[in-house]
Amino acid sequence: PCCAGYGYVNGTCTQCQAGLFSYGGTEICRMCGEGSVAVQHKVHSYGTTIYFQKNASNACHACPEGTKVEQHICTPCPSGTYELEHECPSCPPGSFSNVEKSTQCESCQHGFFMDESGSTTCTPCSHNSYTLLTGANACIQCPSGKKSPMASNQCYDACPPETFDSGNTCEYCLSGKYFSEGACTDCPTGYVKSMPYEPDCQPCLQK
């Protein structure tokens, strides 16, 4: 019988090529099941080491969630995609993923949209437009006589309290400022506002 990592063919033991494995004996070299890759287990005095993309592979290794099988190794699904049955399809319009190894895409929130697939972020609706639902792939224009600030989920007759009326639309204060008592005011010490469409200043992250 053949050693593990070798296939038995016509009475001869032949080393399994990378991507194939055998447990030895009279087995032939074969591929692992879906979502797994052939690996070589070697036992040392300090424990077992797993080697990928090796000839004479003697076991299968199940790829973890968020990865796909590519060139005989487990490869993380990149940002903008998600893992589905060990493939990495792109996130559909109206959704995004901004980290590797995602197992699902996140829907764009109210006031945001994404009209392309494979995105790592969503885009805020422009002034005088809005999205009513999450997962939007387009923004809706406000009807005549109504207005809205950026990243809005509705239109207004009068601008909401955290914004000011610029005449044609509602505006948030610029980054680093918030609207208070009719004027844009600097965020207090220890607070920050990174994006103009954020209505309030937020506490700084502690290191």
CSV table of C-alpha atoms in Angstrom, one decimal, residues 2-185:
chain,number,residue,atom,x,y,z
A,2,CYS,CA,1.0,3.6,-0.6
A,3,CYS,CA,1.9,6.2,2.0
A,4,ALA,CA,-0.4,9.1,2.6
A,5,GLY,CA,0.1,11.8,-0.1
A,6,TYR,CA,0.6,9.1,-2.8
A,7,GLY,CA,-1.9,7.6,-5.1
A,8,TYR,CA,-2.1,4.0,-6.2
A,9,VAL,CA,-2.2,3.7,-9.9
A,10,ASN,CA,-1.6,0.4,-11.9
A,11,GLY,CA,0.3,-1.1,-9.0
A,12,THR,CA,2.6,2.0,-8.6
A,13,CYS,CA,2.6,4.7,-5.8
A,14,THR,CA,2.7,8.1,-7.4
A,15,GLN,CA,3.1,11.4,-5.6
A,16,CYS,CA,-0.1,13.5,-5.6
A,17,GLN,CA,0.2,16.8,-7.3
A,18,ALA,CA,-0.6,20.1,-5.6
A,19,GLY,CA,-4.4,20.4,-5.3
A,20,LEU,CA,-4.9,16.7,-4.9
A,21,PHE,CA,-4.6,14.4,-1.9
A,22,SER,CA,-4.6,10.8,-0.8
A,23,TYR,CA,-4.9,9.1,2.6
A,24,GLY,CA,-2.7,6.3,1.2
A,25,GLY,CA,-3.3,2.6,0.9
A,26,THR,CA,-4.8,1.8,-2.4
A,27,GLU,CA,-6.5,5.3,-2.8
A,28,ILE,CA,-6.0,7.4,-5.9
A,29,CYS,CA,-5.1,11.1,-5.7
A,30,ARG,CA,-8.3,13.1,-5.7
A,31,MET,CA,-9.7,16.6,-5.1
A,32,CYS,CA,-11.1,17.7,-1.8
A,33,GLY,CA,-14.8,18.5,-1.5
A,34,GLU,CA,-16.3,21.9,-2.2
A,35,GLY,CA,-14.9,24.6,0.1
A,36,SER,CA,-11.9,22.6,1.1
A,37,VAL,CA,-8.2,22.5,-0.2
A,38,ALA,CA,-5.6,19.8,-0.2
A,39,VAL,CA,-2.9,20.2,2.4
A,40,GLN,CA,0.1,18.4,3.7
A,41,HIS,CA,0.1,17.6,7.4
A,42,LYS,CA,3.5,17.0,8.9
A,43,VAL,CA,4.0,15.9,12.5
A,44,HIS,CA,6.9,17.4,14.4
A,45,SER,CA,8.0,17.1,18.0
A,46,TYR,CA,6.4,20.4,18.7
A,47,GLY,CA,3.1,19.6,17.0
A,48,THR,CA,1.5,19.4,13.5
A,49,THR,CA,2.2,21.9,10.7
A,50,ILE,CA,-0.2,22.4,7.8
A,51,TYR,CA,1.4,23.2,4.4
A,52,PHE,CA,-0.7,24.6,1.5
A,53,GLN,CA,-0.1,24.2,-2.3
A,54,LYS,CA,2.2,21.2,-1.7
A,55,ASN,CA,2.8,18.0,-3.6
A,56,ALA,CA,2.1,14.8,-1.6
A,57,SER,CA,-0.9,16.4,0.3
A,58,ASN,CA,-2.4,13.9,2.7
A,59,ALA,CA,-5.5,15.7,4.1
A,60,CYS,CA,-8.2,18.3,3.3
A,61,HIS,CA,-8.6,21.6,5.1
A,62,ALA,CA,-12.0,23.3,5.3
A,63,CYS,CA,-11.8,27.0,4.3
A,64,PRO,CA,-13.2,29.3,7.0
A,65,GLU,CA,-16.2,31.6,6.4
A,66,GLY,CA,-15.5,34.6,4.3
A,67,THR,CA,-13.0,32.9,2.0
A,68,LYS,CA,-13.0,31.2,-1.3
A,69,VAL,CA,-10.8,28.4,-2.8
A,70,GLU,CA,-8.3,30.0,-5.3
A,71,GLN,CA,-5.2,28.3,-6.6
A,72,HIS,CA,-5.5,25.6,-3.9
A,73,ILE,CA,-5.5,28.0,-1.0
A,74,CYS,CA,-8.2,29.7,1.1
A,75,THR,CA,-8.3,33.3,-0.1
A,76,PRO,CA,-10.3,36.1,1.8
A,77,CYS,CA,-13.2,37.6,0.0
A,78,PRO,CA,-12.1,41.2,-0.7
A,79,SER,CA,-14.0,44.4,0.4
A,80,GLY,CA,-17.0,45.0,-1.9
A,81,THR,CA,-17.9,41.3,-2.0
A,82,TYR,CA,-19.3,38.6,0.4
A,83,GLU,CA,-18.8,34.9,0.7
A,84,LEU,CA,-21.5,32.7,-0.7
A,85,GLU,CA,-20.8,28.9,-0.8
A,86,HIS,CA,-17.1,29.7,-0.9
A,87,GLU,CA,-17.4,32.1,-3.9
A,88,CYS,CA,-17.1,35.9,-3.6
A,89,PRO,CA,-19.9,37.6,-5.5
A,90,SER,CA,-20.0,41.4,-5.6
A,91,CYS,CA,-22.4,43.2,-3.3
A,92,PRO,CA,-25.5,44.2,-5.3
A,93,PRO,CA,-26.5,47.9,-5.8
A,94,GLY,CA,-28.0,49.3,-2.6
A,95,SER,CA,-25.5,47.5,-0.4
A,96,PHE,CA,-21.8,47.4,0.5
A,97,SER,CA,-19.1,45.7,2.5
A,98,ASN,CA,-16.0,47.6,3.8
A,99,VAL,CA,-14.0,44.7,5.2
A,100,GLU,CA,-12.5,41.5,4.0
A,101,LYS,CA,-14.1,38.1,4.7
A,102,SER,CA,-17.6,39.5,4.8
A,103,THR,CA,-20.4,36.8,4.8
A,104,GLN,CA,-23.1,39.3,3.9
A,105,CYS,CA,-23.4,42.9,2.5
A,106,GLU,CA,-24.8,45.7,4.5
A,107,SER,CA,-27.7,47.7,3.2
A,108,CYS,CA,-27.3,51.4,2.6
A,109,GLN,CA,-28.9,53.4,5.4
A,110,HIS,CA,-31.7,56.0,5.1
A,111,GLY,CA,-30.4,59.0,3.1
A,112,PHE,CA,-27.7,57.0,1.3
A,113,PHE,CA,-27.7,55.0,-1.9
A,114,MET,CA,-25.4,53.0,-4.2
A,115,ASP,CA,-26.1,52.5,-7.8
A,116,GLU,CA,-23.2,50.1,-8.6
A,117,SER,CA,-22.3,46.6,-7.5
A,118,GLY,CA,-19.1,45.8,-5.6
A,119,SER,CA,-19.1,48.9,-3.5
A,120,THR,CA,-17.2,49.4,-0.2
A,121,THR,CA,-19.4,52.4,0.9
A,122,CYS,CA,-22.7,54.2,0.1
A,123,THR,CA,-23.1,57.7,-1.2
A,124,PRO,CA,-25.2,60.3,0.7
A,125,CYS,CA,-28.2,61.7,-1.2
A,126,SER,CA,-27.5,65.2,-2.5
A,127,HIS,CA,-29.5,68.3,-1.4
A,128,ASN,CA,-33.2,68.3,-2.1
A,129,SER,CA,-33.3,64.5,-2.5
A,130,TYR,CA,-33.9,61.6,-0.2
A,131,THR,CA,-34.3,57.8,0.3
A,132,LEU,CA,-37.3,56.6,2.2
A,133,LEU,CA,-36.1,53.0,2.7
A,134,THR,CA,-32.7,51.3,3.3
A,135,GLY,CA,-31.0,49.5,0.5
A,136,ALA,CA,-31.7,52.2,-2.1
A,137,ASN,CA,-29.9,52.3,-5.4
A,138,ALA,CA,-31.1,55.8,-6.2
A,139,CYS,CA,-32.4,58.9,-4.4
A,140,ILE,CA,-35.8,60.5,-5.0
A,141,GLN,CA,-36.0,64.2,-5.8
A,142,CYS,CA,-38.1,66.4,-3.4
A,143,PRO,CA,-41.4,67.7,-4.8
A,144,SER,CA,-41.6,71.3,-5.7
A,145,GLY,CA,-41.7,73.7,-2.7
A,146,LYS,CA,-39.9,71.2,-0.4
A,147,LYS,CA,-36.2,70.9,0.4
A,148,SER,CA,-33.8,68.6,2.3
A,149,PRO,CA,-30.2,68.6,3.5
A,150,MET,CA,-27.7,66.0,2.4
A,151,ALA,CA,-28.2,62.4,3.5
A,152,SER,CA,-31.9,62.9,4.2
A,153,ASN,CA,-34.7,60.4,4.5
A,154,GLN,CA,-37.5,62.9,3.9
A,155,CYS,CA,-38.2,66.4,2.5
A,156,TYR,CA,-39.3,69.4,4.6
A,157,ASP,CA,-41.4,72.5,4.3
A,158,ALA,CA,-39.1,74.1,6.8
A,159,CYS,CA,-35.5,73.0,7.4
A,160,PRO,CA,-35.0,70.7,10.4
A,161,PRO,CA,-33.5,72.2,13.6
A,162,GLU,CA,-29.9,70.9,13.1
A,163,THR,CA,-29.6,72.7,9.7
A,164,PHE,CA,-30.0,76.2,8.4
A,165,ASP,CA,-31.9,77.5,5.4
A,166,SER,CA,-29.6,78.7,2.6
A,167,GLY,CA,-32.5,79.8,0.4
A,168,ASN,CA,-32.6,76.9,-2.1
A,169,THR,CA,-31.9,74.1,0.3
A,170,CYS,CA,-31.1,73.0,3.9
A,171,GLU,CA,-27.5,73.0,4.9
A,172,TYR,CA,-25.5,71.4,7.7
A,173,CYS,CA,-22.6,73.2,9.2
A,174,LEU,CA,-19.2,72.3,7.8
A,175,SER,CA,-17.1,69.5,9.4
A,176,GLY,CA,-16.0,70.5,12.9
A,177,LYS,CA,-19.0,72.7,13.5
A,178,TYR,CA,-22.6,72.2,14.6
A,179,PHE,CA,-25.7,74.4,14.4
A,180,SER,CA,-26.7,76.1,17.6
A,181,GLU,CA,-28.9,79.2,18.3
A,182,GLY,CA,-29.0,80.2,14.7
A,183,ALA,CA,-25.2,79.9,13.9
A,184,CYS,CA,-22.5,77.4,13.2
A,185,THR,CA,-20.4,76.8,16.3
